């Protein structure tokens, strides 16, 4: 007997609320500092490295990509950490 679990759906109300929050964050100037921007890039790089297998599994589930195809095309340089590392090395100070 299969249990019926409802997946939480990201609906338009949640999307609108998120956009509103993100715009407020941007408008207050929080995202302008060099430190904030580089910390976000480093966090994204760390997240992608720590969850590489989850990303590969999602690519297989959603797009039927094999582990090798996902590894080569999606999860390794230059597509994932390459651009993040490039942005970190070229980040410009605006403040």
PDB file of C-alpha atoms in Angstrom:
ATOM      1  CA  UNK A   1       0.000   0.000   0.000  1.00  0.00           C
ATOM      2  CA  UNK A   2       1.603   3.230  -1.141  1.00  0.00           C
ATOM      3  CA  UNK A   3       1.288   6.222   1.103  1.00  0.00           C
ATOM      4  CA  UNK A   4       0.094   9.425  -0.440  1.00  0.00           C
ATOM      5  CA  UNK A   5       2.467  12.223   0.365  1.00  0.00           C
ATOM      6  CA  UNK A   6       1.684  15.662  -0.909  1.00  0.00           C
ATOM      7  CA  UNK A   7       4.632  17.552  -2.263  1.00  0.00           C
ATOM      8  CA  UNK A   8       4.697  21.189  -1.354  1.00  0.00           C
ATOM      9  CA  UNK A   9       4.081  23.233  -4.458  1.00  0.00           C
ATOM     10  CA  UNK A  10       5.812  26.531  -5.019  1.00  0.00           C
ATOM     11  CA  UNK A  11       2.821  28.579  -6.087  1.00  0.00           C
ATOM     12  CA  UNK A  12       2.414  32.096  -7.433  1.00  0.00           C
ATOM     13  CA  UNK A  13       1.707  33.565  -3.989  1.00  0.00           C
ATOM     14  CA  UNK A  14       4.984  32.204  -2.617  1.00  0.00           C
ATOM     15  CA  UNK A  15       6.830  33.368  -5.738  1.00  0.00           C
ATOM     16  CA  UNK A  16       5.375  36.880  -5.405  1.00  0.00           C
ATOM     17  CA  UNK A  17       6.325  37.048  -1.729  1.00  0.00           C
ATOM     18  CA  UNK A  18       9.859  35.898  -2.495  1.00  0.00           C
ATOM     19  CA  UNK A  19      10.263  38.473  -5.275  1.00  0.00           C
ATOM     20  CA  UNK A  20       8.988  41.192  -2.938  1.00  0.00           C
ATOM     21  CA  UNK A  21      11.501  40.181  -0.245  1.00  0.00           C
ATOM     22  CA  UNK A  22      14.369  39.977  -2.735  1.00  0.00           C
ATOM     23  CA  UNK A  23      13.565  43.394  -4.195  1.00  0.00           C
ATOM     24  CA  UNK A  24      13.470  44.909  -0.714  1.00  0.00           C
ATOM     25  CA  UNK A  25      16.870  43.371   0.053  1.00  0.00           C
ATOM     26  CA  UNK A  26      18.305  44.779  -3.162  1.00  0.00           C
ATOM     27  CA  UNK A  27      16.754  48.231  -2.709  1.00  0.00           C
ATOM     28  CA  UNK A  28      18.128  48.640   0.807  1.00  0.00           C
ATOM     29  CA  UNK A  29      21.672  48.259  -0.593  1.00  0.00           C
ATOM     30  CA  UNK A  30      22.567  45.044   1.223  1.00  0.00           C
ATOM     31  CA  UNK A  31      23.699  43.345  -1.993  1.00  0.00           C
ATOM     32  CA  UNK A  32      26.024  46.164  -3.022  1.00  0.00           C
ATOM     33  CA  UNK A  33      28.962  45.417  -0.753  1.00  0.00           C
ATOM     34  CA  UNK A  34      31.884  43.426  -2.075  1.00  0.00           C
ATOM     35  CA  UNK A  35      31.902  41.292   1.074  1.00  0.00           C
ATOM     36  CA  UNK A  36      28.238  40.325   0.726  1.00  0.00           C
ATOM     37  CA  UNK A  37      28.548  39.439  -2.960  1.00  0.00           C
ATOM     38  CA  UNK A  38      31.682  37.350  -2.511  1.00  0.00           C
ATOM     39  CA  UNK A  39      30.205  35.582   0.537  1.00  0.00           C
ATOM     40  CA  UNK A  40      27.179  34.612  -1.569  1.00  0.00           C
ATOM     41  CA  UNK A  41      29.371  33.272  -4.377  1.00  0.00           C
ATOM     42  CA  UNK A  42      31.455  31.263  -1.886  1.00  0.00           C
ATOM     43  CA  UNK A  43      28.295  29.865  -0.286  1.00  0.00           C
ATOM     44  CA  UNK A  44      26.938  28.862  -3.708  1.00  0.00           C
ATOM     45  CA  UNK A  45      30.222  27.175  -4.598  1.00  0.00           C
ATOM     46  CA  UNK A  46      30.235  25.284  -1.290  1.00  0.00           C
ATOM     47  CA  UNK A  47      26.596  24.264  -1.744  1.00  0.00           C
ATOM     48  CA  UNK A  48      27.213  22.943  -5.248  1.00  0.00           C
ATOM     49  CA  UNK A  49      30.244  20.955  -4.096  1.00  0.00           C
ATOM     50  CA  UNK A  50      28.516  19.519  -1.014  1.00  0.00           C
ATOM     51  CA  UNK A  51      25.387  18.520  -2.956  1.00  0.00           C
ATOM     52  CA  UNK A  52      26.987  17.272  -6.141  1.00  0.00           C
ATOM     53  CA  UNK A  53      25.412  13.823  -5.811  1.00  0.00           C
ATOM     54  CA  UNK A  54      21.976  15.361  -5.171  1.00  0.00           C
ATOM     55  CA  UNK A  55      22.388  17.460  -8.321  1.00  0.00           C
ATOM     56  CA  UNK A  56      23.386  14.373 -10.329  1.00  0.00           C
ATOM     57  CA  UNK A  57      20.383  12.455  -8.944  1.00  0.00           C
ATOM     58  CA  UNK A  58      18.009  15.298  -9.835  1.00  0.00           C
ATOM     59  CA  UNK A  59      19.416  15.465 -13.365  1.00  0.00           C
ATOM     60  CA  UNK A  60      18.842  11.739 -13.718  1.00  0.00           C
ATOM     61  CA  UNK A  61      15.321  11.965 -12.292  1.00  0.00           C
ATOM     62  CA  UNK A  62      14.256  15.034 -14.262  1.00  0.00           C
ATOM     63  CA  UNK A  63      16.187  14.700 -17.521  1.00  0.00           C
ATOM     64  CA  UNK A  64      17.250  11.023 -17.566  1.00  0.00           C
ATOM     65  CA  UNK A  65      20.907  12.028 -17.652  1.00  0.00           C
ATOM     66  CA  UNK A  66      23.377   9.320 -16.772  1.00  0.00           C
ATOM     67  CA  UNK A  67      25.847   9.952 -13.967  1.00  0.00           C
ATOM     68  CA  UNK A  68      28.667  10.372 -16.487  1.00  0.00           C
ATOM     69  CA  UNK A  69      26.671  12.787 -18.637  1.00  0.00           C
ATOM     70  CA  UNK A  70      25.629  14.822 -15.587  1.00  0.00           C
ATOM     71  CA  UNK A  71      29.197  14.865 -14.280  1.00  0.00           C
ATOM     72  CA  UNK A  72      30.681  16.014 -17.586  1.00  0.00           C
ATOM     73  CA  UNK A  73      27.967  18.461 -18.641  1.00  0.00           C
ATOM     74  CA  UNK A  74      26.604  19.862 -15.431  1.00  0.00           C
ATOM     75  CA  UNK A  75      28.513  19.303 -12.237  1.00  0.00           C
ATOM     76  CA  UNK A  76      32.155  19.949 -13.054  1.00  0.00           C
ATOM     77  CA  UNK A  77      34.113  22.786 -14.585  1.00  0.00           C
ATOM     78  CA  UNK A  78      33.450  24.814 -16.601  1.00  0.00           C
ATOM     79  CA  UNK A  79      29.692  24.723 -16.071  1.00  0.00           C
ATOM     80  CA  UNK A  80      29.452  24.851 -12.329  1.00  0.00           C
ATOM     81  CA  UNK A  81      32.424  25.803 -10.228  1.00  0.00           C
ATOM     82  CA  UNK A  82      34.340  27.392 -13.102  1.00  0.00           C
ATOM     83  CA  UNK A  83      32.040  30.405 -13.525  1.00  0.00           C
ATOM     84  CA  UNK A  84      31.691  30.819  -9.760  1.00  0.00           C
ATOM     85  CA  UNK A  85      35.453  30.816  -9.305  1.00  0.00           C
ATOM     86  CA  UNK A  86      35.807  33.260 -12.209  1.00  0.00           C
ATOM     87  CA  UNK A  87      33.246  35.628 -10.671  1.00  0.00           C
ATOM     88  CA  UNK A  88      35.057  35.435  -7.337  1.00  0.00           C
ATOM     89  CA  UNK A  89      38.366  36.280  -8.967  1.00  0.00           C
ATOM     90  CA  UNK A  90      36.936  39.236 -10.879  1.00  0.00           C
ATOM     91  CA  UNK A  91      34.491  40.663  -8.355  1.00  0.00           C
ATOM     92  CA  UNK A  92      34.521  44.446  -8.437  1.00  0.00           C
ATOM     93  CA  UNK A  93      34.257  46.692  -5.417  1.00  0.00           C
ATOM     94  CA  UNK A  94      31.408  49.169  -5.796  1.00  0.00           C
ATOM     95  CA  UNK A  95      31.670  50.681  -2.342  1.00  0.00           C
TER      96      UNK A  95
END
